[in-house]
PDB file of C-alpha atoms in Angstrom:
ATOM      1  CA  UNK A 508       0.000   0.000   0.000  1.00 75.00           C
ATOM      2  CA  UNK A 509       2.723   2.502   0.769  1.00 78.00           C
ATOM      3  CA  UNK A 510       5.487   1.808  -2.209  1.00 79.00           C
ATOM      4  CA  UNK A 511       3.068   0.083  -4.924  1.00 85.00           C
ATOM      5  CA  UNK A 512       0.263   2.686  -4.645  1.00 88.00           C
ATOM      6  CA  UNK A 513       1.966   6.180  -4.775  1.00 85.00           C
ATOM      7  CA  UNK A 514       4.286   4.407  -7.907  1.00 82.00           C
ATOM      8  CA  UNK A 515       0.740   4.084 -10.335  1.00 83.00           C
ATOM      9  CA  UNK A 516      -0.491   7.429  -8.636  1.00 86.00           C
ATOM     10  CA  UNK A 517       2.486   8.664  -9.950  1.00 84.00           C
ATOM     11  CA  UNK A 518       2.306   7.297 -13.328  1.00 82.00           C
ATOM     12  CA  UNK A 519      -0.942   8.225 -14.247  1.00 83.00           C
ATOM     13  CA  UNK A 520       0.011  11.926 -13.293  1.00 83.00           C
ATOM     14  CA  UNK A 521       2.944  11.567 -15.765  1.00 80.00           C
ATOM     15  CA  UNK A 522       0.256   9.965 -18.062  1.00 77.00           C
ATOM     16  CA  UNK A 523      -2.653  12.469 -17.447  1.00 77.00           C
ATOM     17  CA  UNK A 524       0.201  15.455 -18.291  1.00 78.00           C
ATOM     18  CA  UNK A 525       1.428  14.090 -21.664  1.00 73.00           C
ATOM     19  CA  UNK A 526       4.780  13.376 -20.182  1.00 75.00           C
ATOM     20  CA  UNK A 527       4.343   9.154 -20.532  1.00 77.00           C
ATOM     21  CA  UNK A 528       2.374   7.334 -22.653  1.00 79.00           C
ATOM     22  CA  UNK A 529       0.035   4.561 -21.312  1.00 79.00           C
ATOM     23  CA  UNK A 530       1.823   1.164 -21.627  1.00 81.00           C
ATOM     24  CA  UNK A 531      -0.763  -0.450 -23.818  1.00 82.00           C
ATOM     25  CA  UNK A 532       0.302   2.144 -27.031  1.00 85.00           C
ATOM     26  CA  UNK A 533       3.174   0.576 -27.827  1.00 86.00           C
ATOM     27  CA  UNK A 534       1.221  -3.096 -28.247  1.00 89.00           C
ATOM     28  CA  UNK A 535      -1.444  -1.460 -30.511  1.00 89.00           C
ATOM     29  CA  UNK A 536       1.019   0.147 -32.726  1.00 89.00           C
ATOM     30  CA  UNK A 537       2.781  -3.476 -32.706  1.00 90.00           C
ATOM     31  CA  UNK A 538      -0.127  -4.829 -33.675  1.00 91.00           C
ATOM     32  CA  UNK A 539      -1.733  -2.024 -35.858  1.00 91.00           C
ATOM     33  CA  UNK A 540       1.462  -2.277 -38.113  1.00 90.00           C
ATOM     34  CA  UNK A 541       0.790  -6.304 -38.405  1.00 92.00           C
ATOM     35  CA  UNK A 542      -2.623  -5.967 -39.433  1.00 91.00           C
ATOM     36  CA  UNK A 543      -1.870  -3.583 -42.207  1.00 90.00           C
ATOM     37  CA  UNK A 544       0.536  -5.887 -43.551  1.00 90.00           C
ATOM     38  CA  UNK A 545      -1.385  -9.358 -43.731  1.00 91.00           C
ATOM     39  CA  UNK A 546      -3.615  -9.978 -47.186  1.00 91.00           C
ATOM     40  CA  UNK A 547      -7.671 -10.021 -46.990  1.00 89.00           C
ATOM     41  CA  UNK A 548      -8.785 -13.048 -48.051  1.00 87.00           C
ATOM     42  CA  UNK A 549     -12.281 -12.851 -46.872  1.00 84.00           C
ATOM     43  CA  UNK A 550     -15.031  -9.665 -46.650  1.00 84.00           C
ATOM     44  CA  UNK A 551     -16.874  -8.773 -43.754  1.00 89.00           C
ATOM     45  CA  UNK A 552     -19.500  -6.178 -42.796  1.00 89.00           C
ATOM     46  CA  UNK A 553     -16.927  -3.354 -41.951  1.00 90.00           C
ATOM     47  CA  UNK A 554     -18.167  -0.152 -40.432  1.00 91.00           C
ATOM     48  CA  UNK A 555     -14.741   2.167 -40.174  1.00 89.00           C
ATOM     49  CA  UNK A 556     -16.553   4.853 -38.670  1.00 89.00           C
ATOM     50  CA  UNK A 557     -18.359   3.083 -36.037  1.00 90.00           C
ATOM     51  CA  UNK A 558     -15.006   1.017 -36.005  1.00 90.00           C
ATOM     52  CA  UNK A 559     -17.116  -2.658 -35.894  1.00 91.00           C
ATOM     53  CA  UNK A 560     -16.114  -5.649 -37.905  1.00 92.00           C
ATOM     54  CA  UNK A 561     -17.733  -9.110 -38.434  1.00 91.00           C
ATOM     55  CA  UNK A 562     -14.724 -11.013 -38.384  1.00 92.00           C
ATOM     56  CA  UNK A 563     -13.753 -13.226 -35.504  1.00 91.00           C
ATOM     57  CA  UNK A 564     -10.077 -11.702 -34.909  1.00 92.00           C
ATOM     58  CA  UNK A 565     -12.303  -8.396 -34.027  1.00 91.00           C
ATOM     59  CA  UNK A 566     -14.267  -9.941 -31.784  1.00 90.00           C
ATOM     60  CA  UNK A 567     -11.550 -11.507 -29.647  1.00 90.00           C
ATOM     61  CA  UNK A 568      -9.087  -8.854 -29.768  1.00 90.00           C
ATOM     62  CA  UNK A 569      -7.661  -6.848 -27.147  1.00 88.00           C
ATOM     63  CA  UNK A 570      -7.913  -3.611 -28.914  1.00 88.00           C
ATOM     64  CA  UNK A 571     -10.665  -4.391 -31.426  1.00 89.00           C
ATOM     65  CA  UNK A 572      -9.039  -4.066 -34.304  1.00 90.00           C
ATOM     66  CA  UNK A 573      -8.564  -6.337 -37.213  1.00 92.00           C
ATOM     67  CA  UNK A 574      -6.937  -6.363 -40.520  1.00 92.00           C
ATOM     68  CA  UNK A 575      -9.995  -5.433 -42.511  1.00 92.00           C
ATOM     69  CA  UNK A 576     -10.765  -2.397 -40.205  1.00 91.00           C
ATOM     70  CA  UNK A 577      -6.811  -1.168 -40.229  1.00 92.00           C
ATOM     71  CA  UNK A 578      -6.682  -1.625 -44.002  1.00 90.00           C
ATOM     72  CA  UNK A 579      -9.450   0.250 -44.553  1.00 90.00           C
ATOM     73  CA  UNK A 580      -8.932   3.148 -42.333  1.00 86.00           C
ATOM     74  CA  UNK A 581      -6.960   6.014 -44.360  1.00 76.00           C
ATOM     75  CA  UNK A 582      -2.540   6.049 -43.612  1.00 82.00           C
ATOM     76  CA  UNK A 583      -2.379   7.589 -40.469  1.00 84.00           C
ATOM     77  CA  UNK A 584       0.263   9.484 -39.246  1.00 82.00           C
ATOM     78  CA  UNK A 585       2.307   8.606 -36.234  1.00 76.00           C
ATOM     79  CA  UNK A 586       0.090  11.637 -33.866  1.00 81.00           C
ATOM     80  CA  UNK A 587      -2.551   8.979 -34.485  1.00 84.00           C
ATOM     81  CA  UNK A 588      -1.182   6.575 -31.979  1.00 83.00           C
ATOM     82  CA  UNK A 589      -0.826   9.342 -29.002  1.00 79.00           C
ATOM     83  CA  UNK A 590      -4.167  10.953 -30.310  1.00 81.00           C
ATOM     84  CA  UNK A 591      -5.717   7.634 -30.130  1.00 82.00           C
ATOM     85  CA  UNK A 592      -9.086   6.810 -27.791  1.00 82.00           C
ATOM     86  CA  UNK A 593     -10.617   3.765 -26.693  1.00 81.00           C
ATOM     87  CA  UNK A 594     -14.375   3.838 -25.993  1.00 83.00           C
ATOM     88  CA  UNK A 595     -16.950   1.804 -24.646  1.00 84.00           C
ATOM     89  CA  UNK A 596     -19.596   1.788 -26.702  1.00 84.00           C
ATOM     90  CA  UNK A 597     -19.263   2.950 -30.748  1.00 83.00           C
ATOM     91  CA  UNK A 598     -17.670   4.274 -32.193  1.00 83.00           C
ATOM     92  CA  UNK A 599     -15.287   1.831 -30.024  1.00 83.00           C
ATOM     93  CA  UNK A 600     -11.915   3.905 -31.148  1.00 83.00           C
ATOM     94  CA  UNK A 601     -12.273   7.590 -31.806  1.00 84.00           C
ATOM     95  CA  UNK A 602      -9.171   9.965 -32.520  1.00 81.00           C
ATOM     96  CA  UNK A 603      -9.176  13.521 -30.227  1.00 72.00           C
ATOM     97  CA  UNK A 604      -7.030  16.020 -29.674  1.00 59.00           C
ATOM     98  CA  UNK A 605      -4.305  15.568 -27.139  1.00 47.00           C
ATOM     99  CA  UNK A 606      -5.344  18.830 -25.183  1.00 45.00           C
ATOM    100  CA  UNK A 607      -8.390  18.163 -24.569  1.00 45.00           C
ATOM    101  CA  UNK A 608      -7.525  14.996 -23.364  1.00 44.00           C
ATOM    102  CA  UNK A 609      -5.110  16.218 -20.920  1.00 47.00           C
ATOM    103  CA  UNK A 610      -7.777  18.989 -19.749  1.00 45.00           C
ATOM    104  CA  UNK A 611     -10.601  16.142 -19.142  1.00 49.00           C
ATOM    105  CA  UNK A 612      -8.636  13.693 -17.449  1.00 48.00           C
ATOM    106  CA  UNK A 613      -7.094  16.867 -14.887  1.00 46.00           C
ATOM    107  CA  UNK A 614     -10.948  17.503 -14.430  1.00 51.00           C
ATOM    108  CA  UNK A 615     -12.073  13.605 -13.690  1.00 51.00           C
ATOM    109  CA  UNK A 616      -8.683  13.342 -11.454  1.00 51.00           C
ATOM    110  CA  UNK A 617      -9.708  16.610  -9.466  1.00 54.00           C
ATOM    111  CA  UNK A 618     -13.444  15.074  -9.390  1.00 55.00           C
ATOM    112  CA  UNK A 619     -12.011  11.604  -8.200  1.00 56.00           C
ATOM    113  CA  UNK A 620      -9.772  13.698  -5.750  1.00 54.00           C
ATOM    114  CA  UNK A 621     -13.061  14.809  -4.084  1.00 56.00           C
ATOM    115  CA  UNK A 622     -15.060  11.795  -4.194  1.00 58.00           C
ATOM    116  CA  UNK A 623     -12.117   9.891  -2.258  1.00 56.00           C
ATOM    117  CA  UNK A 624     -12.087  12.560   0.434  1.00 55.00           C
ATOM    118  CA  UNK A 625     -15.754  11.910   0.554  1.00 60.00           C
ATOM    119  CA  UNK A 626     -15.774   8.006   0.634  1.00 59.00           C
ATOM    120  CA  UNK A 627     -12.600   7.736   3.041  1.00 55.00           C
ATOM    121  CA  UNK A 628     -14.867  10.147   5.820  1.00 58.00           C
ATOM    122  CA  UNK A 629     -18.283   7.749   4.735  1.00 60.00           C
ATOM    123  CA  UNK A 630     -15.409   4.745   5.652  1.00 62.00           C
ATOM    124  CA  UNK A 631     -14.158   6.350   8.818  1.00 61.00           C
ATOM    125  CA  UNK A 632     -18.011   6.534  10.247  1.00 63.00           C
ATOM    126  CA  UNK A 633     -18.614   3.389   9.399  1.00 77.00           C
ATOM    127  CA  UNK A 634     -15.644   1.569  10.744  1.00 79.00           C
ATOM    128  CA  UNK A 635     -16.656   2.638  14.067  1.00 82.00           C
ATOM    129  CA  UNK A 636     -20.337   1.012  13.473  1.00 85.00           C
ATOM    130  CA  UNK A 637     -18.619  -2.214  12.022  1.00 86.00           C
ATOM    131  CA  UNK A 638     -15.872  -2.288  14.670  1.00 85.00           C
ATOM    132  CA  UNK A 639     -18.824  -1.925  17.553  1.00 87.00           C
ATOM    133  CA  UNK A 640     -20.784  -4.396  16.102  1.00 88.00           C
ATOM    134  CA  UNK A 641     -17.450  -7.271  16.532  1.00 87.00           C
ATOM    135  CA  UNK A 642     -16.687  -5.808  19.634  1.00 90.00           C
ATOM    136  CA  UNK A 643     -20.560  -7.017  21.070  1.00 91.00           C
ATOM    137  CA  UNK A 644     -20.691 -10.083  18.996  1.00 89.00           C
ATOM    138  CA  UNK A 645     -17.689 -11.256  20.104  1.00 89.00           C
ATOM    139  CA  UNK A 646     -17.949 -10.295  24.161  1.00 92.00           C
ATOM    140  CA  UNK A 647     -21.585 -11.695  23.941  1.00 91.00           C
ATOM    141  CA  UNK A 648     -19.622 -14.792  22.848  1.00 89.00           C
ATOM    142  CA  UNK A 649     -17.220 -14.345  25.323  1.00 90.00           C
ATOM    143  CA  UNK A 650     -19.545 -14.647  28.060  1.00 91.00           C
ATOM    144  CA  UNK A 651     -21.983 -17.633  26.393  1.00 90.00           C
ATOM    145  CA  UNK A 652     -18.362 -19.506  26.582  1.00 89.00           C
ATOM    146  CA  UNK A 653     -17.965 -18.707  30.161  1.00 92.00           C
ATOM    147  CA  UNK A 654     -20.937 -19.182  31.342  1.00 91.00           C
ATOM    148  CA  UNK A 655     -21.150 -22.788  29.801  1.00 90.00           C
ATOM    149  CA  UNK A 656     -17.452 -23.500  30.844  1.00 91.00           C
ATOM    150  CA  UNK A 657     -19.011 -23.224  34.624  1.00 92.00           C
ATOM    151  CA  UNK A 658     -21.759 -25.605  33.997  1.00 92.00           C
ATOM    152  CA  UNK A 659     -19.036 -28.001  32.597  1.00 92.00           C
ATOM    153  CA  UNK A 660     -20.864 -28.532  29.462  1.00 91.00           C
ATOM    154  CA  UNK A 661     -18.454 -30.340  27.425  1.00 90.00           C
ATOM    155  CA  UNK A 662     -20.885 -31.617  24.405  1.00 90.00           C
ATOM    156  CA  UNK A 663     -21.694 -27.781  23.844  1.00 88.00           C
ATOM    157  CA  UNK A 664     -18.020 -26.715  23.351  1.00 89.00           C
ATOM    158  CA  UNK A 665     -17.335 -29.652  21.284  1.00 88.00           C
ATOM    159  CA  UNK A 666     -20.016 -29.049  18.883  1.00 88.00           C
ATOM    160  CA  UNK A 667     -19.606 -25.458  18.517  1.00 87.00           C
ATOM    161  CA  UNK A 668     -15.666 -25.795  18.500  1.00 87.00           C
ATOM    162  CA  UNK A 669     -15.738 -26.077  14.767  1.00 85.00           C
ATOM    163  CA  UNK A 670     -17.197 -22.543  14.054  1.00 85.00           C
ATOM    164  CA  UNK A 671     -14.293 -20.991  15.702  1.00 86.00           C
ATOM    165  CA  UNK A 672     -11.930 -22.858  13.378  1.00 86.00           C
ATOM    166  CA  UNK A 673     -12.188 -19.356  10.627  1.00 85.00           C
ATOM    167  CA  UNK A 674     -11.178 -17.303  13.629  1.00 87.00           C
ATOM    168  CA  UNK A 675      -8.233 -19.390  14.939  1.00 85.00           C
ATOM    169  CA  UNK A 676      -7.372 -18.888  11.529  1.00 84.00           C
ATOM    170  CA  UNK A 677      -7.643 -15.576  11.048  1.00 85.00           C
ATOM    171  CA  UNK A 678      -5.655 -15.185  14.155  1.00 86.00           C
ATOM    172  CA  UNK A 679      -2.744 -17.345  13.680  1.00 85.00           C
ATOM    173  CA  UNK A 680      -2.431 -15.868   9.854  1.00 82.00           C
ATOM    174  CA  UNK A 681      -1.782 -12.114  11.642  1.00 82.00           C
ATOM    175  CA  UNK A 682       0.210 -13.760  14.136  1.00 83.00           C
ATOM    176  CA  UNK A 683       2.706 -15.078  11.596  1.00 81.00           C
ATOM    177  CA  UNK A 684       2.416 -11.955   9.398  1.00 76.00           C
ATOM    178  CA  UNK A 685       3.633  -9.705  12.059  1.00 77.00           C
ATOM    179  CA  UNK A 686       6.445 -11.805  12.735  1.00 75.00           C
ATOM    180  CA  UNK A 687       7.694 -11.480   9.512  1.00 71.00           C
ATOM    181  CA  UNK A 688      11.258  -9.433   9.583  1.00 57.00           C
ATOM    182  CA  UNK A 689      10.222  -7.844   5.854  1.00 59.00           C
ATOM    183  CA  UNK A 690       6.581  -7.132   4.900  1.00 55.00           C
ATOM    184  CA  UNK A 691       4.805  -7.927   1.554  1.00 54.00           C
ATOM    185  CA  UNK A 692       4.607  -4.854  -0.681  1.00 54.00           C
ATOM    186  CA  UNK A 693       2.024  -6.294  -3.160  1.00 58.00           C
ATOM    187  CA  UNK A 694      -0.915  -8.268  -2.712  1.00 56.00           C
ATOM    188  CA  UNK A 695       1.199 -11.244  -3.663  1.00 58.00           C
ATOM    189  CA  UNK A 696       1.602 -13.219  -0.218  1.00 63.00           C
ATOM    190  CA  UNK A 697      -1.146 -12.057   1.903  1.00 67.00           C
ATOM    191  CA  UNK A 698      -4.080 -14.098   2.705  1.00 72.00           C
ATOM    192  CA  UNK A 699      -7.780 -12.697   3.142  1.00 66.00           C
ATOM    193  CA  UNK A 700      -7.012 -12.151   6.648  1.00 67.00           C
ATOM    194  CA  UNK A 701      -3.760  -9.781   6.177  1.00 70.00           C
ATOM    195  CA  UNK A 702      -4.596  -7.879   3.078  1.00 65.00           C
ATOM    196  CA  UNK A 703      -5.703  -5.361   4.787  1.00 65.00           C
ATOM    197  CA  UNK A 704      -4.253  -5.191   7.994  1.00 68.00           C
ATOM    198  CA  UNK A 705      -2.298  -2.448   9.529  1.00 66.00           C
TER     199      UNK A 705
END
């Protein structure tokens, strides 16, 4: 959380500024340039300016592009490829000026800036409520256990023994993490029970 997350914040600044190009570019120019270069064998229903093709490549390509759709899109020019725009609904790629891109993507960042401020003080109130909430389940278990460890009722605890076998778990899995000498810096390595802990 505190190395992996500020390293992408900082990329997609450099990326929202123009000063770094998103890392999927350089595949679709890779794979624009092979495109234009195979033969057309076959025809398909090609619609270049809502950029759909019938062809099967299209439908199961990363991009959405396909040899019939590159071919018959005019030569572009190599601002094409930083120009480029990926949408979700067609036309499904759209060319647009650079500028504006950089102006819209300041204004969703600032937007998102503002929403996050929002959601992290909806979290904060509701951490308390959720934190509360374990706090009573767990001493109202507390005292069921004690108060059943005085009658000596032995066939209770072992039936119920099993349904604390997720929070012996939990427990002995943020045991061991904190032990660690070096902690995990990606998600790689943590179970459910660690991911998030402090």
């Amino acid at each position: 959380m505190s190395k992996v997350i500020p390293y992408q914040l900082c990329k997609l600044q450099q990326i929202i500024t123009g000063r770094e190009k998103p890392e999927w570019i350089k595949h679709f120019k890779s794979e624009w340039r092979i495109l234009s270069r195979r033969p057309i064998n076959n025809t398909y229903i090609t619609n270049v300016d809502q950029w759909t093709c019938g062809c099967l490549y299209y439908l199961t390509s990363r991009f959405g592009i396909c040899k019939h759709l590159v071919q018959q899109k005019e030569p572009v020019s190599s601002n094409f490829f930083d120009q480029i725009k990926r949408n979700n609904q067609p036309p499904f790629l759209t060319e647009c000026d650079q500028d504006l891109v950089n102006v819209q993507s300041i204004t969703l960042h600032n937007s998102n800036e503002s929403n996050d401020n929002e959601n992290y003080n909806n979290q904060s109130e509701n951490s308390d409520e959720i934190y509360n909430e374990l706090i009573t389940l767990t001493t109202k278990a507390l005292t069921l256990l004690e108060e059943q460890k005085e009658a000596s009722n032995i066939l209770w605890a072992r039936s119920i023994k099993k349904k604390f076998n997720s929070i012996n778990r939990m427990v002995e899995e943020v045991e061991q993490y904190k032990r660690k000498r070096t902690l995990h810096l990606t998600w790689k390595g943590h179970t459910h029970n660690t991911r998030f802990l402090n």
